XYZ file of C-alpha atoms in Angstrom:
582
model
C -90.758 -123.144 109.149
C -89.580 -120.743 106.909
C -86.836 -118.764 107.720
C -87.208 -114.972 108.199
C -84.289 -112.830 107.652
C -83.390 -110.218 110.329
C -80.651 -107.233 110.030
C -77.511 -108.192 109.407
C -74.963 -106.444 112.008
C -72.584 -105.663 109.201
C -75.012 -103.508 107.200
C -75.593 -101.256 110.296
C -74.451 -97.659 109.850
C -70.497 -96.858 110.651
C -70.277 -95.370 113.839
C -66.483 -95.334 114.168
C -63.434 -96.225 112.176
C -62.719 -99.781 114.193
C -66.491 -100.076 113.608
C -65.600 -99.942 109.947
C -62.952 -102.119 110.029
C -64.532 -104.784 111.821
C -67.136 -105.346 109.080
C -65.131 -105.862 106.177
C -65.411 -108.751 104.309
C -62.208 -111.261 105.192
C -62.340 -112.538 101.408
C -62.440 -109.086 100.051
C -59.459 -107.921 101.542
C -57.632 -110.590 100.422
C -58.749 -110.214 96.851
C -58.364 -106.702 97.297
C -54.672 -106.495 98.344
C -54.048 -109.153 95.386
C -55.747 -106.402 93.023
C -54.191 -103.727 94.440
C -50.596 -105.371 93.742
C -51.504 -106.201 90.398
C -51.990 -102.586 89.358
C -48.888 -101.856 90.594
C -47.062 -104.169 88.016
C -46.294 -101.658 85.091
C -47.960 -102.520 81.874
C -46.322 -100.290 78.810
C -45.209 -97.020 80.073
C -44.531 -95.116 83.277
C -47.054 -93.408 85.445
C -47.447 -90.570 87.269
C -48.177 -91.001 90.839
C -51.469 -89.716 90.677
C -52.478 -91.746 87.859
C -51.148 -95.035 89.997
C -52.692 -94.001 93.218
C -56.264 -93.877 91.278
C -55.601 -97.135 89.415
C -54.443 -99.220 92.644
C -57.129 -97.614 94.657
C -59.788 -98.661 92.091
C -58.230 -102.018 91.365
C -58.554 -102.511 95.238
C -61.806 -101.762 95.482
C -62.977 -103.823 92.378
C -60.959 -107.134 94.222
C -62.626 -106.177 97.422
C -66.068 -106.432 95.491
C -65.741 -109.556 93.911
C -64.192 -110.897 97.008
C -67.627 -109.804 99.018
C -69.694 -110.932 96.072
C -67.705 -114.616 96.443
C -68.543 -114.663 99.972
C -71.835 -114.011 99.686
C -71.907 -116.566 96.970
C -70.601 -119.147 99.323
C -72.997 -118.139 102.042
C -75.955 -118.523 99.810
C -74.981 -122.129 98.542
C -74.471 -123.015 102.386
C -78.010 -121.984 103.373
C -79.332 -123.814 100.422
C -77.659 -126.841 101.047
C -78.229 -126.677 104.815
C -74.695 -126.299 105.569
C -72.282 -124.430 107.604
C -71.218 -121.031 106.495
C -67.489 -121.333 105.275
C -66.031 -118.220 107.032
C -62.389 -117.366 108.018
C -61.584 -116.449 111.646
C -62.617 -112.941 111.886
C -59.539 -112.650 115.004
C -57.305 -112.971 111.457
C -58.817 -109.787 110.279
C -55.884 -107.472 111.292
C -53.281 -110.135 110.921
C -54.594 -110.193 106.919
C -54.322 -106.293 107.176
C -50.786 -106.031 108.498
C -49.568 -108.791 105.824
C -51.218 -106.511 103.337
C -49.492 -103.611 104.248
C -46.489 -105.436 104.292
C -46.855 -107.223 100.973
C -47.879 -103.411 99.411
C -44.659 -101.976 100.862
C -42.552 -105.030 98.889
C -44.726 -104.381 96.027
C -44.199 -100.829 95.867
C -40.094 -101.619 95.957
C -40.937 -103.665 92.940
C -42.913 -101.351 90.891
C -40.125 -98.248 91.366
C -37.629 -100.554 90.458
C -39.510 -101.616 87.019
C -40.422 -98.086 86.761
C -36.880 -97.047 87.011
C -36.354 -99.333 84.196
C -38.711 -98.301 81.855
C -37.718 -94.665 82.232
C -34.416 -95.697 81.237
C -35.336 -97.668 78.475
C -37.429 -94.280 77.089
C -34.402 -91.991 78.654
C -36.867 -90.165 80.710
C -35.651 -88.884 84.336
C -36.075 -90.835 87.413
C -38.459 -90.681 90.084
C -37.468 -90.510 93.740
C -38.540 -93.735 95.677
C -40.579 -91.397 98.493
C -42.881 -90.704 95.390
C -43.652 -94.254 94.772
C -44.619 -94.818 98.321
C -46.571 -91.768 98.585
C -48.708 -93.034 95.280
C -49.362 -96.490 97.635
C -50.652 -94.638 100.361
C -52.998 -92.519 98.677
C -54.469 -95.400 96.728
C -54.539 -97.210 99.848
C -56.637 -94.239 101.146
C -58.575 -94.079 98.144
C -59.292 -97.796 98.160
C -60.857 -97.504 101.382
C -62.895 -94.697 100.734
C -64.551 -96.549 97.677
C -65.233 -99.348 100.138
C -66.836 -96.763 102.400
C -69.093 -95.019 99.747
C -70.272 -98.712 98.638
C -71.119 -99.409 102.212
C -73.210 -96.801 102.492
C -74.608 -97.383 99.151
C -75.527 -100.953 100.850
C -77.050 -98.948 103.664
C -79.025 -97.125 101.325
C -80.252 -100.293 99.946
C -81.155 -102.033 103.093
C -83.223 -99.218 104.263
C -85.208 -99.186 101.137
C -85.611 -103.348 101.330
C -86.707 -102.608 105.226
C -89.221 -99.932 103.965
C -90.618 -102.206 101.527
C -90.391 -105.583 102.560
C -89.808 -105.335 106.415
C -88.933 -108.564 108.394
C -90.147 -110.861 105.336
C -89.155 -114.104 104.194
C -86.348 -115.009 101.938
C -87.718 -115.129 98.725
C -89.845 -111.807 99.360
C -87.092 -109.783 100.750
C -84.643 -111.320 97.699
C -87.095 -109.828 95.146
C -87.426 -106.549 97.629
C -83.757 -106.554 97.522
C -83.446 -106.490 93.431
C -85.800 -103.525 93.223
C -84.075 -101.183 95.645
C -80.727 -102.256 94.208
C -82.089 -101.299 90.645
C -83.469 -97.896 92.230
C -80.478 -96.965 93.855
C -78.305 -97.577 90.698
C -80.585 -95.596 88.674
C -80.246 -92.776 91.325
C -76.601 -92.687 91.281
C -76.504 -93.153 87.646
C -78.678 -90.051 87.103
C -76.729 -88.457 89.786
C -73.287 -88.981 87.940
C -74.378 -88.337 84.690
C -76.083 -84.733 85.814
C -73.468 -83.602 88.238
C -70.056 -85.152 87.014
C -70.171 -86.825 83.241
C -72.393 -83.537 81.595
C -70.573 -80.941 83.755
C -67.138 -82.459 82.662
C -68.078 -83.114 78.918
C -69.279 -79.566 79.231
C -66.189 -78.115 80.169
C -63.866 -80.036 77.647
C -66.211 -78.605 75.052
C -65.906 -75.073 75.806
C -62.214 -75.296 76.297
C -61.678 -77.190 72.932
C -63.896 -74.894 71.403
C -62.101 -71.712 72.836
C -58.891 -73.247 71.490
C -59.975 -73.753 68.070
C -61.529 -70.397 67.850
C -57.841 -69.087 68.801
C -54.990 -68.273 66.085
C -51.979 -69.608 66.591
C -49.718 -66.856 68.102
C -46.333 -67.687 66.085
C -48.135 -68.170 62.616
C -49.518 -65.736 60.182
C -52.584 -66.093 57.687
C -51.143 -67.542 54.313
C -51.020 -64.933 51.312
C -50.184 -67.703 48.644
C -53.260 -68.851 46.270
C -52.043 -72.505 47.235
C -53.245 -72.274 50.301
C -56.427 -72.469 52.196
C -57.518 -69.630 54.426
C -56.564 -66.743 52.110
C -58.975 -63.822 52.687
C -61.200 -63.127 49.480
C -60.171 -65.880 47.322
C -60.356 -69.256 49.479
C -63.779 -71.204 50.110
C -63.361 -70.473 53.681
C -61.556 -67.380 55.205
C -58.837 -67.563 57.581
C -60.803 -67.644 60.712
C -63.131 -70.363 59.517
C -59.996 -72.830 59.728
C -59.773 -73.418 63.196
C -56.892 -73.264 65.417
C -54.960 -76.545 63.711
C -56.291 -75.985 60.353
C -54.558 -72.567 60.636
C -51.328 -74.320 61.662
C -51.365 -76.679 59.109
C -52.073 -74.217 56.103
C -49.497 -71.856 57.813
C -46.455 -74.153 58.359
C -46.185 -75.541 54.602
C -42.881 -74.959 53.048
C -42.343 -72.477 50.537
C -40.357 -73.220 46.869
C -37.513 -71.481 48.157
C -37.655 -73.527 51.247
C -37.507 -77.053 49.550
C -34.980 -75.856 47.170
C -32.836 -74.751 49.709
C -32.661 -78.184 51.187
C -32.598 -80.035 48.242
C -30.548 -77.824 45.966
C -33.026 -78.896 43.279
C -35.862 -76.536 41.670
C -38.991 -76.786 43.722
C -42.418 -75.544 43.480
C -44.586 -74.738 46.494
C -47.017 -77.366 47.682
C -50.660 -77.009 47.566
C -52.405 -77.242 51.311
C -56.189 -77.470 51.583
C -57.799 -77.464 54.760
C -61.797 -77.193 55.410
C -62.680 -75.881 59.143
C -66.078 -76.675 60.668
C -68.936 -74.210 60.725
C -68.338 -72.740 64.280
C -72.066 -71.509 63.829
C -73.178 -75.054 64.239
C -69.991 -77.296 64.148
C -71.763 -80.376 65.745
C -73.964 -81.168 63.089
C -71.833 -79.671 60.313
C -72.994 -81.930 57.041
C -70.024 -84.112 55.864
C -71.339 -83.756 52.346
C -71.007 -79.804 52.881
C -67.426 -80.002 54.056
C -66.543 -82.501 51.152
C -67.694 -80.098 48.579
C -66.007 -77.050 50.149
C -62.810 -79.271 50.107
C -63.555 -79.876 46.235
C -63.728 -76.319 45.573
C -60.377 -75.531 46.966
C -59.122 -78.454 45.316
C -60.103 -76.866 42.030
C -59.183 -73.228 42.544
C -55.612 -74.616 43.559
C -55.381 -76.785 40.428
C -54.646 -79.511 42.791
C -55.264 -82.158 39.910
C -52.195 -81.187 38.054
C -50.050 -81.992 40.299
C -47.875 -85.089 40.357
C -49.340 -86.635 44.305
C -52.081 -86.007 46.024
C -52.263 -87.086 49.959
C -55.715 -87.104 51.876
C -54.719 -86.497 55.337
C -56.983 -87.630 58.243
C -57.231 -85.438 61.391
C -57.361 -86.153 64.400
C -60.318 -85.301 66.732
C -59.579 -81.374 67.351
C -58.378 -81.161 63.447
C -54.453 -81.855 64.006
C -52.710 -82.954 61.082
C -49.359 -84.608 62.196
C -46.690 -82.231 61.166
C -43.764 -84.279 60.684
C -45.675 -86.562 58.115
C -47.143 -83.808 56.064
C -43.981 -81.943 55.618
C -42.156 -84.640 54.845
C -43.985 -85.728 51.793
C -43.604 -82.743 50.749
C -40.095 -81.870 50.939
C -39.584 -85.798 49.456
C -41.743 -84.849 46.681
C -39.557 -81.586 45.881
C -43.301 -79.626 46.233
C -44.888 -81.119 43.019
C -47.914 -82.256 45.803
C -51.249 -81.530 47.254
C -52.238 -81.917 50.655
C -55.962 -82.130 51.544
C -57.574 -82.536 55.235
C -61.508 -81.990 56.613
C -61.940 -81.048 60.089
C -64.911 -82.788 61.529
C -65.014 -82.095 65.230
C -63.067 -79.586 67.436
C -63.178 -82.097 70.569
C -59.580 -84.110 71.779
C -59.730 -87.883 69.803
C -60.761 -89.252 72.805
C -64.170 -87.166 73.608
C -64.959 -87.270 69.667
C -64.887 -90.596 69.151
C -67.284 -91.566 72.285
C -69.600 -88.638 71.421
C -69.868 -89.436 67.910
C -67.566 -92.506 66.522
C -68.786 -92.684 62.914
C -68.056 -88.628 62.464
C -64.262 -89.361 61.764
C -64.982 -92.062 59.267
C -68.191 -90.623 57.392
C -66.116 -87.441 56.758
C -63.015 -89.124 55.388
C -65.094 -91.656 53.268
C -67.070 -88.953 51.338
C -63.606 -87.021 50.851
C -62.030 -90.176 49.610
C -64.912 -91.334 47.324
C -65.399 -87.721 46.070
C -61.836 -87.751 45.284
C -61.511 -90.955 43.712
C -64.321 -90.117 41.595
C -63.082 -87.206 40.482
C -59.289 -88.834 39.490
C -61.453 -91.745 37.760
C -62.838 -89.158 35.451
C -59.357 -88.055 34.440
C -57.145 -89.857 32.034
C -54.846 -92.478 33.739
C -51.689 -90.558 32.204
C -52.397 -87.490 34.004
C -53.842 -88.553 37.221
C -52.015 -87.672 40.589
C -50.428 -90.616 42.519
C -52.870 -90.929 45.229
C -51.842 -91.482 49.187
C -53.286 -91.329 52.945
C -52.156 -90.614 55.677
C -52.977 -89.766 59.269
C -51.846 -90.470 62.967
C -54.295 -91.993 65.435
C -57.835 -91.270 64.747
C -56.882 -89.536 61.925
C -55.109 -93.217 60.499
C -58.304 -94.560 62.040
C -60.631 -92.750 59.891
C -58.646 -92.790 56.432
C -58.212 -96.363 57.032
C -62.207 -96.799 57.240
C -62.230 -96.805 53.216
C -61.103 -100.365 52.922
C -62.220 -103.615 54.410
C -59.379 -106.148 52.501
C -55.958 -106.187 51.724
C -56.813 -106.528 47.933
C -59.284 -103.113 48.042
C -56.438 -101.649 49.827
C -53.577 -102.089 47.385
C -55.816 -101.926 44.015
C -56.941 -98.383 44.895
C -54.004 -96.128 46.172
C -50.553 -95.825 45.536
C -49.055 -95.322 48.774
C -49.880 -94.675 52.261
C -48.331 -93.885 56.115
C -50.421 -94.248 58.702
C -49.104 -93.538 62.359
C -50.322 -95.108 65.885
C -53.212 -96.676 63.910
C -55.955 -97.586 67.035
C -56.504 -101.299 67.212
C -60.310 -100.615 66.741
C -59.348 -100.193 63.149
C -60.903 -102.813 60.711
C -58.346 -102.881 58.340
C -55.579 -103.093 60.811
C -57.200 -106.046 62.591
C -58.100 -107.785 59.493
C -54.172 -107.123 57.735
C -52.656 -108.581 61.410
C -54.973 -111.414 61.147
C -53.852 -112.600 57.847
C -50.416 -112.370 58.796
C -47.261 -114.936 57.736
C -46.413 -116.925 61.084
C -44.328 -116.860 62.616
C -44.256 -112.956 62.447
C -45.801 -111.407 65.455
C -48.641 -109.247 66.058
C -46.377 -106.038 67.173
C -44.546 -106.231 64.028
C -46.446 -108.619 61.505
C -46.020 -109.649 57.943
C -48.270 -109.588 55.129
C -48.067 -111.436 52.036
C -44.586 -111.332 52.084
C -44.240 -107.752 52.731
C -44.728 -106.880 48.989
C -46.865 -104.028 49.887
C -47.759 -103.344 53.155
C -45.003 -103.189 56.059
C -44.660 -102.410 59.749
C -42.160 -100.875 61.655
C -41.607 -99.881 65.015
C -37.890 -98.435 63.991
C -36.736 -98.008 60.173
C -34.538 -101.105 60.229
C -37.673 -103.133 60.691
C -38.803 -102.170 56.537
C -35.801 -104.128 55.534
C -35.056 -107.781 55.120
C -32.012 -107.191 57.341
C -33.514 -105.472 60.164
C -36.942 -107.308 60.575
C -36.507 -110.476 63.268
C -38.482 -112.532 60.502
C -36.873 -110.866 57.343
C -36.248 -113.759 55.508
C -39.918 -114.154 54.867
C -39.901 -110.899 53.062
C -40.453 -110.472 49.389
C -39.252 -107.758 46.966
C -41.056 -104.387 47.765
C -43.502 -103.268 45.485
C -45.971 -100.554 44.304
C -48.014 -99.448 46.067
C -46.268 -99.048 49.324
C -48.041 -98.863 52.666
C -46.124 -98.739 55.984
C -47.772 -98.839 59.659
C -45.814 -96.977 62.407
C -46.501 -98.476 65.975
C -44.440 -98.839 68.720
C -44.667 -101.449 71.579
C -45.267 -98.938 74.062
C -48.162 -97.537 72.425
C -51.329 -98.163 74.682
C -53.351 -96.593 72.228
C -52.294 -99.028 69.361
C -52.898 -102.037 71.724
C -56.161 -101.138 73.582
C -59.198 -103.336 72.634
C -62.260 -104.068 74.580
C -61.718 -107.866 73.919
C -58.671 -107.725 76.506
C -61.665 -107.705 79.160
C -62.467 -111.449 78.621
C -59.265 -112.483 75.943
C -55.635 -112.336 76.041
C -54.134 -110.831 72.941
C -51.264 -112.008 70.761
C -48.843 -109.200 71.685
C -49.125 -110.331 75.497
C -47.962 -113.869 74.733
C -45.038 -112.497 72.393
C -41.129 -111.405 73.477
C -41.182 -107.892 75.058
C -41.205 -105.442 72.118
C -38.220 -102.939 71.655
C -39.074 -99.938 74.059
C -40.673 -101.894 76.885
C -39.107 -103.701 80.122
C -41.163 -106.710 80.461
C -43.976 -108.612 78.646
C -47.266 -107.491 80.941
C -49.280 -110.231 82.564
C -52.871 -110.350 80.972
C -55.847 -110.856 83.718
C -59.555 -110.596 82.746
C -60.737 -106.999 83.262
C -57.527 -105.906 85.293
C -55.522 -105.793 82.419
C -57.645 -103.641 80.074
C -58.197 -101.365 83.096
C -54.454 -101.117 83.223
C -53.563 -100.571 79.668
C -56.368 -97.690 80.251
C -54.105 -95.896 82.665
C -51.289 -95.860 80.549
C -53.277 -94.013 77.715
C -53.107 -90.238 79.893
C -48.986 -90.584 79.699
C -48.837 -91.683 75.898
C -48.523 -88.377 74.672
C -46.111 -87.151 77.510
C -42.850 -89.451 76.389
C -40.037 -88.581 74.452
C -39.950 -89.151 70.838
C -39.687 -93.065 69.395
C -41.866 -94.125 72.477
C -45.583 -94.127 73.701
C -47.676 -91.997 71.338
C -44.997 -89.739 69.943
C -43.838 -90.811 66.710
C -42.453 -87.490 64.927
C -39.253 -88.722 63.100
C -40.296 -92.171 62.092
C -43.154 -90.639 59.840
C -40.093 -89.195 57.887
C -38.476 -92.668 57.519
C -41.848 -94.319 56.435
C -42.806 -91.638 53.887
C -38.829 -92.126 52.506
C -39.808 -96.165 52.206
C -43.417 -95.276 50.377
C -41.678 -92.773 47.774
C -38.786 -95.073 47.403
C -36.419 -91.807 47.913
C -33.568 -90.759 50.186
C -33.387 -87.455 48.638
C -32.627 -85.053 50.770
C -31.320 -87.119 53.453
C -33.067 -88.181 56.273
C -31.030 -85.983 58.788
C -31.016 -83.007 56.709
C -34.754 -83.204 56.102
C -35.147 -84.111 60.067
C -33.222 -81.173 61.131
C -35.205 -78.784 58.617
C -38.424 -80.278 59.805
C -37.346 -79.945 63.514
C -36.886 -76.178 62.658
C -39.822 -75.324 60.902
C -42.242 -76.884 63.690
C -40.230 -75.333 66.425
C -40.707 -72.083 64.719
C -44.585 -72.900 64.851
C -44.451 -73.624 68.366
C -45.966 -76.764 68.057
C -49.028 -77.834 69.839
C -49.563 -81.449 70.375
C -53.844 -82.085 70.702
C -54.300 -85.435 71.182
């Protein structure tokens, strides 16, 4: 006779905390505690207590869900084979929880010690031990809350099943379960989308737009015709440049500033910036923005300069100030810099909303400038360079597909904190010479492209595999990236594949090589990303002075000296009250 499925006591509504505890899956608890512990093993950066608590709680919930699923699959297998179900004795549930909490205390101590080592390595202030235990306790409560929420979702699904197919045979009831689960999942997705994600995105968008419409307090509109944003002269007025565009055109040095540092005659650098159309900023036409940029380059006679740099902006339009200023001082002002804003949203949000926007604008700008340069006599053309940090690096690198194309079309580049999602970055790293590493690869003997996490890495004496270097020739291209920068190493393939950098020795500024586990490692690396902009310079996603070293190498000059140049740029940025965006 076919088996009739009745309600399981484990699916009844939770009447008390003890009843809830009694229905917890034993296998789920074991895997949940294991995943909770794994979340407490740091990846690349020290985390705040709040991020650690949320990360541990979610990891514990994921482990519990897998354990619950595993137990269910085992029960189904036993049923199909007419075998007795495999069960851990319920009387051990309390013992498992007690041992899990004891293990949690041990892991908290370990977590705190590793975090202290990471903070000391990065010269960050120590965190008291009680904060680590508070994060663990909050994470444990959050884990239980997620399990309780999921339990009520299961109860809702069971109620729908009983409504649709009460007391029916297994095949029909299984189909009912599938249908009810899809219905509940659709309902949850709709509620989350309409009442969480959309309001959050709207809030972020409104705040980002408000910032873009706010003028920097410490800076004034330029009056020099060599800058964009001069009312009555430029193609766009000052207010149209946006917050970070206004910073860019106002922070540029004068000829006198450069001469005071170098002791040589100089000219004022040209800075061209094109802001969004704030009447319709999301759908601004890329070709319209590029046309304005060309108009500004024509107006300022940028084609007459010896050097021309295309700067990729981040999501909000920010141009890395240390990079742009270093290039201007090192070229004695005989340089024109151009950047086009494609969004006012933070980089992460901009990439999610329209990941092609940054590449589309920069490709059109690059192609238009190359077309103009190719129409000029070769002897009269300015040298063309590309630069960018983070999403700005990703955007400008989208112009190239291969190593040969890269070194054949430009005269140099400085790319800082390139996301691993860049096709060019991945292509170059894959063609590295063995035994060079993924974190510091050597490409074609370092003849044109070199990677650095500190300046000595650019020389054969400072690189661990420096004997593989050949003579450095033009064009020179430098990638600056830190072992502790999660934005560089984040990749969806970590869900199922261990990356090479996790097989290599620990980098300069990480305390230990993190362990790779499917799914969880990507989740943990994602938890490090909010902290990447809060580290001291030289770690995480804060590069600053290393852009100076990179430009010195690309331009093959040490005049002015690094120390003098770093001090001058620090002073200039501080006067402008630098605002890091993303």
